[in-house]
Coordinates of C-alpha atoms in Angstrom, one line a residue:
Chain A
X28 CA 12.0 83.1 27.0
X29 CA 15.9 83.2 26.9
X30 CA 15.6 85.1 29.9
X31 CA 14.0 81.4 31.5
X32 CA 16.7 79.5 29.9
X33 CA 14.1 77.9 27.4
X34 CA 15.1 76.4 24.4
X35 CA 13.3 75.4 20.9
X36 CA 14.0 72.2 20.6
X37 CA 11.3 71.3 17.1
X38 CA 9.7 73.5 14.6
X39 CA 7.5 72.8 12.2
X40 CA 4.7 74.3 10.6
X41 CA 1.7 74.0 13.1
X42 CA 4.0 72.3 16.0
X43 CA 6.7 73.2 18.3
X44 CA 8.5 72.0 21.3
X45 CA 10.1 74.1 23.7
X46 CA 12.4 73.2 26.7
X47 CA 13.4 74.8 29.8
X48 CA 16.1 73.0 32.3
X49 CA 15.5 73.5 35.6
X50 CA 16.9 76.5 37.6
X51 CA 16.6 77.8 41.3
X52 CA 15.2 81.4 40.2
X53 CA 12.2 79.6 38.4
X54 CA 10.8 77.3 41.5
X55 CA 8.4 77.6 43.9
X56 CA 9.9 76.5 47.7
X57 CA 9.2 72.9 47.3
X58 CA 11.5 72.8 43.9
X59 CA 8.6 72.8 41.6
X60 CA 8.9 74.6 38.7
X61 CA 6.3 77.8 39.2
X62 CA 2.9 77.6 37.2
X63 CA 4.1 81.1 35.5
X64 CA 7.2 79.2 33.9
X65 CA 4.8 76.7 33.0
X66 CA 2.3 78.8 31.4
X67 CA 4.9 81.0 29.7
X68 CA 6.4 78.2 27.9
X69 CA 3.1 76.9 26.9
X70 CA 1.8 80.4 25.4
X71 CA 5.4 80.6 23.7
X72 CA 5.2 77.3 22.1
X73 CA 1.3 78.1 20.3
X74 CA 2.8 81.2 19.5
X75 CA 5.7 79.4 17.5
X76 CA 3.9 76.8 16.2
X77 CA 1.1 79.4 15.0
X78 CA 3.7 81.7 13.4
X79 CA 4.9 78.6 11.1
X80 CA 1.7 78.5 9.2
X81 CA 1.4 82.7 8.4
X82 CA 2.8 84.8 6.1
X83 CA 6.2 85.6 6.9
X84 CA 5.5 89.5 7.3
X85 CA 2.4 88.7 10.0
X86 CA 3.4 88.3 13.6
X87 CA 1.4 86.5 16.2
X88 CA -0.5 87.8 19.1
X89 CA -2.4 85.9 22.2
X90 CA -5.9 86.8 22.5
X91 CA -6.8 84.3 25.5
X92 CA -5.7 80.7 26.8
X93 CA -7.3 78.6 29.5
X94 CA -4.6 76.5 31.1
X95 CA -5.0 73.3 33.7
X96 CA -2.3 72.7 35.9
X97 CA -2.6 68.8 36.7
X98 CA 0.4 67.9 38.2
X99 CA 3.0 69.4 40.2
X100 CA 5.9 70.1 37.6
X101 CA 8.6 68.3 39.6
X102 CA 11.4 67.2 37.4
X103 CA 14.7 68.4 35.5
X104 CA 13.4 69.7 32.4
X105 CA 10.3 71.4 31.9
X106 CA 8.8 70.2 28.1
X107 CA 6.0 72.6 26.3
X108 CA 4.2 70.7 23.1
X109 CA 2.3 72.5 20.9
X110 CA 0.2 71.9 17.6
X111 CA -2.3 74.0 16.0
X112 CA -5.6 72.2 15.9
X113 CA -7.6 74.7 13.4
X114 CA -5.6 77.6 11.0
X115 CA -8.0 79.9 10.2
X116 CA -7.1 83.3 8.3
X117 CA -7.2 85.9 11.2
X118 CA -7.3 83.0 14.1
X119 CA -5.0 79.8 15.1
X120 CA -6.4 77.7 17.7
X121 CA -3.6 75.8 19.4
X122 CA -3.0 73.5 22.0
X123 CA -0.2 72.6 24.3
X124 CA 0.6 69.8 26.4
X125 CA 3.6 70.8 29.3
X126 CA 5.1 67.3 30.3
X127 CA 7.7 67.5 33.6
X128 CA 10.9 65.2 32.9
X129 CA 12.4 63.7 35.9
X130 CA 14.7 60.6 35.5
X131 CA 14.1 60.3 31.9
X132 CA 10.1 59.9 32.7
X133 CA 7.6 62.5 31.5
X134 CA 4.5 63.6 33.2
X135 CA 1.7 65.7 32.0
X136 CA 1.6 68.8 34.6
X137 CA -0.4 71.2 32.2
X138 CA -2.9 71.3 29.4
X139 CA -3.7 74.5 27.4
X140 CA -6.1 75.6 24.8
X141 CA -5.1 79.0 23.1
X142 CA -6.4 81.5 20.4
X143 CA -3.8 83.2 18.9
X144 CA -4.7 86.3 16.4
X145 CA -2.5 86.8 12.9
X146 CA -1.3 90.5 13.0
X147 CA -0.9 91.6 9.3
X148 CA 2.1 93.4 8.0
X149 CA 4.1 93.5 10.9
X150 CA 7.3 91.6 11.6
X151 CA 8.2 91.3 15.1
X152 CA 7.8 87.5 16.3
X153 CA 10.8 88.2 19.2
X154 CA 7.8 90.1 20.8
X155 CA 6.2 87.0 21.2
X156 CA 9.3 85.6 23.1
Chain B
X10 CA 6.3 87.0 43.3
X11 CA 9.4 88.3 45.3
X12 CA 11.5 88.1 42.1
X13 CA 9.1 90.7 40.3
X14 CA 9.3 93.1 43.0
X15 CA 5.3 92.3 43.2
X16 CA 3.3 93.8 46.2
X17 CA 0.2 93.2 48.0
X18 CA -1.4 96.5 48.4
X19 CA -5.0 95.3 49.6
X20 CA -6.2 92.3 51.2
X21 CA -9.6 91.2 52.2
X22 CA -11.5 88.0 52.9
X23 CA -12.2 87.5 48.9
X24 CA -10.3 89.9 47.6
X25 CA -6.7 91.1 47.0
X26 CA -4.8 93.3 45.3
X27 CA -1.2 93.2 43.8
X28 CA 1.0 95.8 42.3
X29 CA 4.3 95.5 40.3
X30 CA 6.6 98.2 39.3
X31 CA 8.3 98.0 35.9
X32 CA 11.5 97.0 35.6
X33 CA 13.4 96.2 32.2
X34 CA 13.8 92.8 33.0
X35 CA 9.6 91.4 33.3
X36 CA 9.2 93.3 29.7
X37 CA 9.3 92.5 26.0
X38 CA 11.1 93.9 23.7
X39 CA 8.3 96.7 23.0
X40 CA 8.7 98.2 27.2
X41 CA 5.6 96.2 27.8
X42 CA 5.1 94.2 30.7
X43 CA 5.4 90.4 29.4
X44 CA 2.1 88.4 29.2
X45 CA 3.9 86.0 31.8
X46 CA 4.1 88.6 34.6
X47 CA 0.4 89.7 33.2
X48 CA -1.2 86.0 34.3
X49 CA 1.2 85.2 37.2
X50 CA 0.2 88.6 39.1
X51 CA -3.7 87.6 38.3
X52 CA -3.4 84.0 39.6
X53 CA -1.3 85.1 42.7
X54 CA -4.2 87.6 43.7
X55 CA -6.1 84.8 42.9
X56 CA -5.0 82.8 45.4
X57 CA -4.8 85.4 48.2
X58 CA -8.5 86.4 47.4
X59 CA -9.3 82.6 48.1
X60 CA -7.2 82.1 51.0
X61 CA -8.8 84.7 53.0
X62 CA -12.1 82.7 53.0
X63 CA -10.3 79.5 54.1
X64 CA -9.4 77.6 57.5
X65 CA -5.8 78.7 58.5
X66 CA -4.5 75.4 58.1
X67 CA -5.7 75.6 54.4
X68 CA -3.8 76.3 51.6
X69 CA -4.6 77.1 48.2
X70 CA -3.9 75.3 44.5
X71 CA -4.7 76.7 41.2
X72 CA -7.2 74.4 39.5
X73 CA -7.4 76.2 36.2
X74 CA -7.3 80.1 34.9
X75 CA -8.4 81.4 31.4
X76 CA -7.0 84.7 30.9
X77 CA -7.8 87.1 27.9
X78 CA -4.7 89.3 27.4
X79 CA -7.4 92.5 25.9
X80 CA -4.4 95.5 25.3
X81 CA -0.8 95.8 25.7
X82 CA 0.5 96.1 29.6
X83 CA 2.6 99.3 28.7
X84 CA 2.7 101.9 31.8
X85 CA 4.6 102.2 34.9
X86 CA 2.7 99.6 36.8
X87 CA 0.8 96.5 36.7
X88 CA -2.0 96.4 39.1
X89 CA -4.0 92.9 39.5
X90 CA -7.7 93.1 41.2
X91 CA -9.0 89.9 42.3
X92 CA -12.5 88.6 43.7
X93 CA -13.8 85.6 45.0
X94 CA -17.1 85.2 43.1
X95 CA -17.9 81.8 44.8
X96 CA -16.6 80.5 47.7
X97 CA -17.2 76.8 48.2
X98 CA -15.9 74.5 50.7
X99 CA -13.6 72.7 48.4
X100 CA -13.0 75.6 45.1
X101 CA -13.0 79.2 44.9
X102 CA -14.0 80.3 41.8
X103 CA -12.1 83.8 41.5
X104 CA -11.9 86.6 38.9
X105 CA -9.5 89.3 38.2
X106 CA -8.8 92.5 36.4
X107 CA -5.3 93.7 35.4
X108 CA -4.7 97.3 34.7
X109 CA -1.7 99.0 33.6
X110 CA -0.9 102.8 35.3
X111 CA 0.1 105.3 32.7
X112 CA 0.3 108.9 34.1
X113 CA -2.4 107.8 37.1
X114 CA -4.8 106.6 34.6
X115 CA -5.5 102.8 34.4
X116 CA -6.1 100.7 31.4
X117 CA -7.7 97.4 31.5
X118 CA -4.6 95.2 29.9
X119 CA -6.1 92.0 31.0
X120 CA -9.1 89.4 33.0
X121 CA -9.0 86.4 34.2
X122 CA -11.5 83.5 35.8
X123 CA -10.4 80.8 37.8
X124 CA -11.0 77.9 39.9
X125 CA -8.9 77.7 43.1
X126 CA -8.9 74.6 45.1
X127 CA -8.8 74.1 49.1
X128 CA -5.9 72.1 50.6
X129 CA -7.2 70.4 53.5
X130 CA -4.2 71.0 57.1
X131 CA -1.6 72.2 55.1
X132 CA -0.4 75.5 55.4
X133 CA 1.9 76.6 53.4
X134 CA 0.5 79.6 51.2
X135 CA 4.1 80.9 50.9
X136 CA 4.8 77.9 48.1
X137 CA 1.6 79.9 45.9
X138 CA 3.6 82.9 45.6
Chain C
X19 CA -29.9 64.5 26.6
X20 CA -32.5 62.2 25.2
X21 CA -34.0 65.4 24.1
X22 CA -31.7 65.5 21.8
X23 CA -31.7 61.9 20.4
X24 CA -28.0 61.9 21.5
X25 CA -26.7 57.8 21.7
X26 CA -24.0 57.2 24.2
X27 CA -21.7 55.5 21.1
X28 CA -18.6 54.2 23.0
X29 CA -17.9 53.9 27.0
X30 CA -15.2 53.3 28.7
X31 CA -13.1 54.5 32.3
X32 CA -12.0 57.2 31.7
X33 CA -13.2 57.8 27.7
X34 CA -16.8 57.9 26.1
X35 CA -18.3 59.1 22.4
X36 CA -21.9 60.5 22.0
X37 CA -23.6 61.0 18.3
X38 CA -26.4 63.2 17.9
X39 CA -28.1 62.8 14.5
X40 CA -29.2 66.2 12.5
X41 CA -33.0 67.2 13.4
X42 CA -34.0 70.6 12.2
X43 CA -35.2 71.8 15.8
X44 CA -31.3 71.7 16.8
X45 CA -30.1 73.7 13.9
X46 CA -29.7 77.6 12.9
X47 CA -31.1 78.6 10.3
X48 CA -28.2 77.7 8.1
X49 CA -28.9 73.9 9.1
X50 CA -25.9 73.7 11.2
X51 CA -26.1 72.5 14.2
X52 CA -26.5 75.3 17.1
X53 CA -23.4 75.8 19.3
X54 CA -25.3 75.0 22.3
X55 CA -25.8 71.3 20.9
X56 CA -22.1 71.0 20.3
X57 CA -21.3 72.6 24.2
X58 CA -24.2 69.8 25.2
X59 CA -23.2 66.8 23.9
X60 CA -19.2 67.6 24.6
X61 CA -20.2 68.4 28.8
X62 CA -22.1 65.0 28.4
X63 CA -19.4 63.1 27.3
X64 CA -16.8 64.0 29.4
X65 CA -18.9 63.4 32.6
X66 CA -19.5 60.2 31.2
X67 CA -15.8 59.6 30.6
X68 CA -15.2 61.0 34.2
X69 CA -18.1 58.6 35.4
X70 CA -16.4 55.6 34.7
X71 CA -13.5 56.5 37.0
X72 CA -15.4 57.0 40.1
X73 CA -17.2 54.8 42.9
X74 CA -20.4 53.9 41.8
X75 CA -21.7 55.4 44.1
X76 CA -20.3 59.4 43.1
X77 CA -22.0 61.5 40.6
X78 CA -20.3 64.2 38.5
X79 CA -20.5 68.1 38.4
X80 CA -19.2 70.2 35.9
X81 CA -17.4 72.9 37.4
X82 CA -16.4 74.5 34.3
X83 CA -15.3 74.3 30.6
X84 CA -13.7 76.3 27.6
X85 CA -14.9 75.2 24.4
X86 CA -13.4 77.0 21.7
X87 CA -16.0 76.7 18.6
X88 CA -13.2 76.2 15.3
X89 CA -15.8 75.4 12.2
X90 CA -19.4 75.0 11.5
X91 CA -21.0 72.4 12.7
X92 CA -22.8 71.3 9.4
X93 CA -23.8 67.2 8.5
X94 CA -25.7 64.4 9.2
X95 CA -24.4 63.6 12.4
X96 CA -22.4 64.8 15.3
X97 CA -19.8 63.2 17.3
X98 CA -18.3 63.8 20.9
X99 CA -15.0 62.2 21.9
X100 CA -13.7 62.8 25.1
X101 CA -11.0 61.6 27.5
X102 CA -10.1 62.4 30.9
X103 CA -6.8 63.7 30.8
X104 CA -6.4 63.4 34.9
X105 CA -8.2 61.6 37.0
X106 CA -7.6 63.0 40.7
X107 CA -9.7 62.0 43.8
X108 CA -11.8 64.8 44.0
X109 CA -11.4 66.5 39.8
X110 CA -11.5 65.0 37.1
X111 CA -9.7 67.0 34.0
X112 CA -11.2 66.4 30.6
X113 CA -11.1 67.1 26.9
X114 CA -13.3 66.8 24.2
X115 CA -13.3 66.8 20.6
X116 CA -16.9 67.3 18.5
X117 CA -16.7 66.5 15.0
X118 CA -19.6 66.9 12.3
X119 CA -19.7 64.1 9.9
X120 CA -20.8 64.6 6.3
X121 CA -20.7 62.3 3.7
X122 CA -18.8 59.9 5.7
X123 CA -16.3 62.4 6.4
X124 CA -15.2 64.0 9.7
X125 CA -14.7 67.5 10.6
X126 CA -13.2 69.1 13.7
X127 CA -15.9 71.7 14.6
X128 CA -15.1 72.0 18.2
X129 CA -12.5 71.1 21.3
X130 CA -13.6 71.7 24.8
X131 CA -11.2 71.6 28.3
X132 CA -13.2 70.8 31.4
X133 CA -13.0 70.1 34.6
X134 CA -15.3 67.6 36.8
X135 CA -15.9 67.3 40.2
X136 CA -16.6 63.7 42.1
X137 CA -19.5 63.9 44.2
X138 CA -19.2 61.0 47.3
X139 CA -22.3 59.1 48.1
X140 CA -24.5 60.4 45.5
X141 CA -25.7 57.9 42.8
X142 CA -27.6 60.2 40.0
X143 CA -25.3 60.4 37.1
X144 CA -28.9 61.0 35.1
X145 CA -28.9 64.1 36.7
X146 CA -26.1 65.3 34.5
X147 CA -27.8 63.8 31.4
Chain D
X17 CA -33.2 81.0 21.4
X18 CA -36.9 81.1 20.4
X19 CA -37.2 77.4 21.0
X20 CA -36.1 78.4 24.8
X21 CA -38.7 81.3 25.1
X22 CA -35.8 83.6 25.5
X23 CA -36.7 86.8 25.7
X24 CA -34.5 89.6 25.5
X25 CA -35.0 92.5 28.1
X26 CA -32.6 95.0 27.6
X27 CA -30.5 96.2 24.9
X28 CA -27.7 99.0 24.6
X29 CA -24.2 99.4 22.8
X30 CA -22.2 96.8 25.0
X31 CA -24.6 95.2 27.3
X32 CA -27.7 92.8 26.7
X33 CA -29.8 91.1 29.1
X34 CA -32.0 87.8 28.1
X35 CA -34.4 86.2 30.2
X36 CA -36.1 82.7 30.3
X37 CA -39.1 81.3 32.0
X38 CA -39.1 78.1 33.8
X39 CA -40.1 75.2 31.6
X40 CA -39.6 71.5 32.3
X41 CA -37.9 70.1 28.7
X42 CA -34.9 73.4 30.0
X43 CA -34.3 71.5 32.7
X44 CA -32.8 68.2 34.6
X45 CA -34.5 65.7 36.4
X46 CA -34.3 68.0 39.8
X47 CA -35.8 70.8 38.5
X48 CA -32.7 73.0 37.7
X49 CA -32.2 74.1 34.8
X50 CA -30.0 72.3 32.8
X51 CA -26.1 73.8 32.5
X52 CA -26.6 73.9 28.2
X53 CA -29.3 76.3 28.8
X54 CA -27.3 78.1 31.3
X55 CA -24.8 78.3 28.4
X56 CA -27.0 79.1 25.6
X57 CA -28.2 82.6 27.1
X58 CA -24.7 83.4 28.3
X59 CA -23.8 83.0 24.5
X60 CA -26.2 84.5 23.0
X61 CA -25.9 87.6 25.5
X62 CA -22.3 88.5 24.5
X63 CA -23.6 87.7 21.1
X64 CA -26.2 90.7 21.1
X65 CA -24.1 92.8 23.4
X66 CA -21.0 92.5 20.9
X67 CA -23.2 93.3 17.9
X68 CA -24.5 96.4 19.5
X69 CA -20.8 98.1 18.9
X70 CA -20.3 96.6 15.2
X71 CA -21.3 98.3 11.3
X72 CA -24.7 96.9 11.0
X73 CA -23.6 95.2 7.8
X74 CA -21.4 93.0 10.4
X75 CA -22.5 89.9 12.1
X76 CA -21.3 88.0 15.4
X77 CA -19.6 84.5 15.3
X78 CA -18.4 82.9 18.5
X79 CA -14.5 82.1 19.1
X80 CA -14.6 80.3 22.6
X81 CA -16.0 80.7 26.2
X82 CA -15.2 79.5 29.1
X83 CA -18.0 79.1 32.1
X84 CA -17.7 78.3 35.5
X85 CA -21.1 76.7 36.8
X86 CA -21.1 78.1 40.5
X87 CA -24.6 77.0 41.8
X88 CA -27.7 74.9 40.7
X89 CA -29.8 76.9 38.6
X90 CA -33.0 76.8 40.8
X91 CA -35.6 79.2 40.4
X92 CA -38.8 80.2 37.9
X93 CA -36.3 82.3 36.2
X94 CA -32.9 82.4 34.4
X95 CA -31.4 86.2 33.7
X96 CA -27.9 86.7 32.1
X97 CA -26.7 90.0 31.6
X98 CA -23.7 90.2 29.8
X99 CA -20.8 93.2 28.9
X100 CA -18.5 93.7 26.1
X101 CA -14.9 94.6 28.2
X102 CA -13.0 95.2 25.3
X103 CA -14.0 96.1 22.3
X104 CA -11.9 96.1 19.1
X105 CA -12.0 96.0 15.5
X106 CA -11.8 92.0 14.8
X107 CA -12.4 91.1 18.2
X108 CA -14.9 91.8 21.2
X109 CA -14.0 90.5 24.4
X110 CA -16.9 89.5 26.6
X111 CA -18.4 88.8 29.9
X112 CA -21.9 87.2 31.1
X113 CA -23.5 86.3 34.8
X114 CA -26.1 84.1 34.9
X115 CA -28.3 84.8 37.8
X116 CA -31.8 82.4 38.8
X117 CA -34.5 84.0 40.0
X118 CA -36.3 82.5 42.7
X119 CA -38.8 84.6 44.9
X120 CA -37.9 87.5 43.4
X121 CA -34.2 86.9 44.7
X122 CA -31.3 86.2 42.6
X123 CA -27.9 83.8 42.5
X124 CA -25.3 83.6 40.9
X125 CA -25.4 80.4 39.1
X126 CA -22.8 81.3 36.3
X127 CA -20.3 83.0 34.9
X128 CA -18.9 83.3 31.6
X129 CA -16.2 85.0 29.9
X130 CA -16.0 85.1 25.9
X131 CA -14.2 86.2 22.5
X132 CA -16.3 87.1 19.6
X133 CA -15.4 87.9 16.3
X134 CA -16.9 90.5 14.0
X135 CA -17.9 89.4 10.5
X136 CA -17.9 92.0 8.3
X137 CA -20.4 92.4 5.1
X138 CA -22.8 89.8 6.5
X139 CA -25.9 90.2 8.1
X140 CA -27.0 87.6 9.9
X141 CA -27.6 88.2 13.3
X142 CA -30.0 85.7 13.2
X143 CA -28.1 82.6 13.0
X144 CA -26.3 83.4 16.1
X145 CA -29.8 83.3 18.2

């Protein structure tokens, strides 16, 4: 993520927001930014916003996501929101909504639905990232 | 796809294969390949899969992929495997298969199934990858 | 649907709510309602959703959903809210929320992501019922 | 499953196949048969198939699937075979095709792709059917 510029912007147990300003590197040829940025920041955000509501020693690990791309993600500032919609023990279920800013407006350009697994006993969220 | 040195190693009308070789910059912190260079190698396969099925003045959009991340992408390469299973006139519903190369033997890191959508007279599959 | 004794509850463009009370032949044996129920009803209502933001004279395919199944489905009654997220010309992109009420009270037993294709000049919206 | 006259034809560590006659309350008012039947024998394949490679003391609980309907389901017969394509210790990872049979040829009418969760020190295999 800090290798996309991306930046957590809220934290809070079961929700996160994470941003990402636009940058040449990260665009398709029309100035879009690419679906992979968009999807990264979107599994990056449930994976945040799961790790808020484990144990501190437990780290987080993405068993699948489905992801919708509905808009082209034209704008300045890419904007991931996450929330976990069901904490389970051994499973989160999380969503995320990626909104593209462009002169202040937001628009929804992606919908995801995640299952992220708890990994006992082990410490290393930065993989995550 | 430029950017992470990805290459197109087989091509076929519905179906397409991509390889990547590792570099430190696509990995976590672990040496694996990152999940985001995982899905955006499966979706860009994807697309080529679909593309060779369509009208030259076509070009593709990814509608929606689900992708379960099943083992950690360590290895030397990424290699992304990608079939059309059904070719309509409008979506392409596609699947693929990532593997990681360790020592010439490939493990299954990752599978994906998606829905790919024709774009009527434009063609500009160059903006996919 | 009817087969089911499932009541279209709330309809609007673009949002629609279906209940389905308990009935043993739609349970397991634990007297939850059976997961295909829960997929059912949630399909349903986000066609109907999607129905109410087409030409009268389209009808609606599913082209494919996620449903990710995050408690039992045990009550009286169960309850499909869905919402199209983006209404295109030719897709449709949907959620859906299923929620098992017991005692009054309502529990989030499942969340489904789907997307709908628009079928021109066709009028048989009770096919997808 | 029982109510659906399911019937399942083959059975091995990994794999399962289930099969389903043609009846008219399976299907829609064209004689398919309807997409939450479809569904229901995708499921309940990856169920058996996943249980195959647990403790027998275990039981099967699905996380989420995704399916992508690809054609009608027209035919006197519905066949899914499904595969476990990972399988770990909390998790098996799943796939199903859904084939109808019509004059002894068969087409692809679906496709499914699944997470499943091993319950340990319960038996109840059949709730999930």
């Amino acid at each position: 993520m800090r290798h996309l510029g991306a930046e957590v912007t809220k934290l809070g147990p079961g929700e996160c927001e994470i941003k990402v300003p636009y940058r040449n590197e990260m665009t398709q040829q029309h100035g879009y930014f690419h679906a992979g940025v968009t999807a990264a920041i979107a599994d990056s955000a449930c994976g945040y916003a799961a790790y808020g509501l484990m144990p501190a020693t437990s780290s987080v690990l993405t068993v699948e996501y489905k992801i919708n791309l509905v808009a082209p993600a034209a704008g300045e500032t890419l904007i991931a929101r996450a929330r976990v919609l069901r904490s389970g023990k051994t499973l989160k279920i999380c969503a995320a909504d990626v909104f593209a800013v462009k002169d202040g407006r937001e628009t929804l350009c992606a919908t995801t639905l995640s299952t992220i697994m708890v990994m006992q006993d082990r410490s290393d969220m930065a993989a995550k990232s």
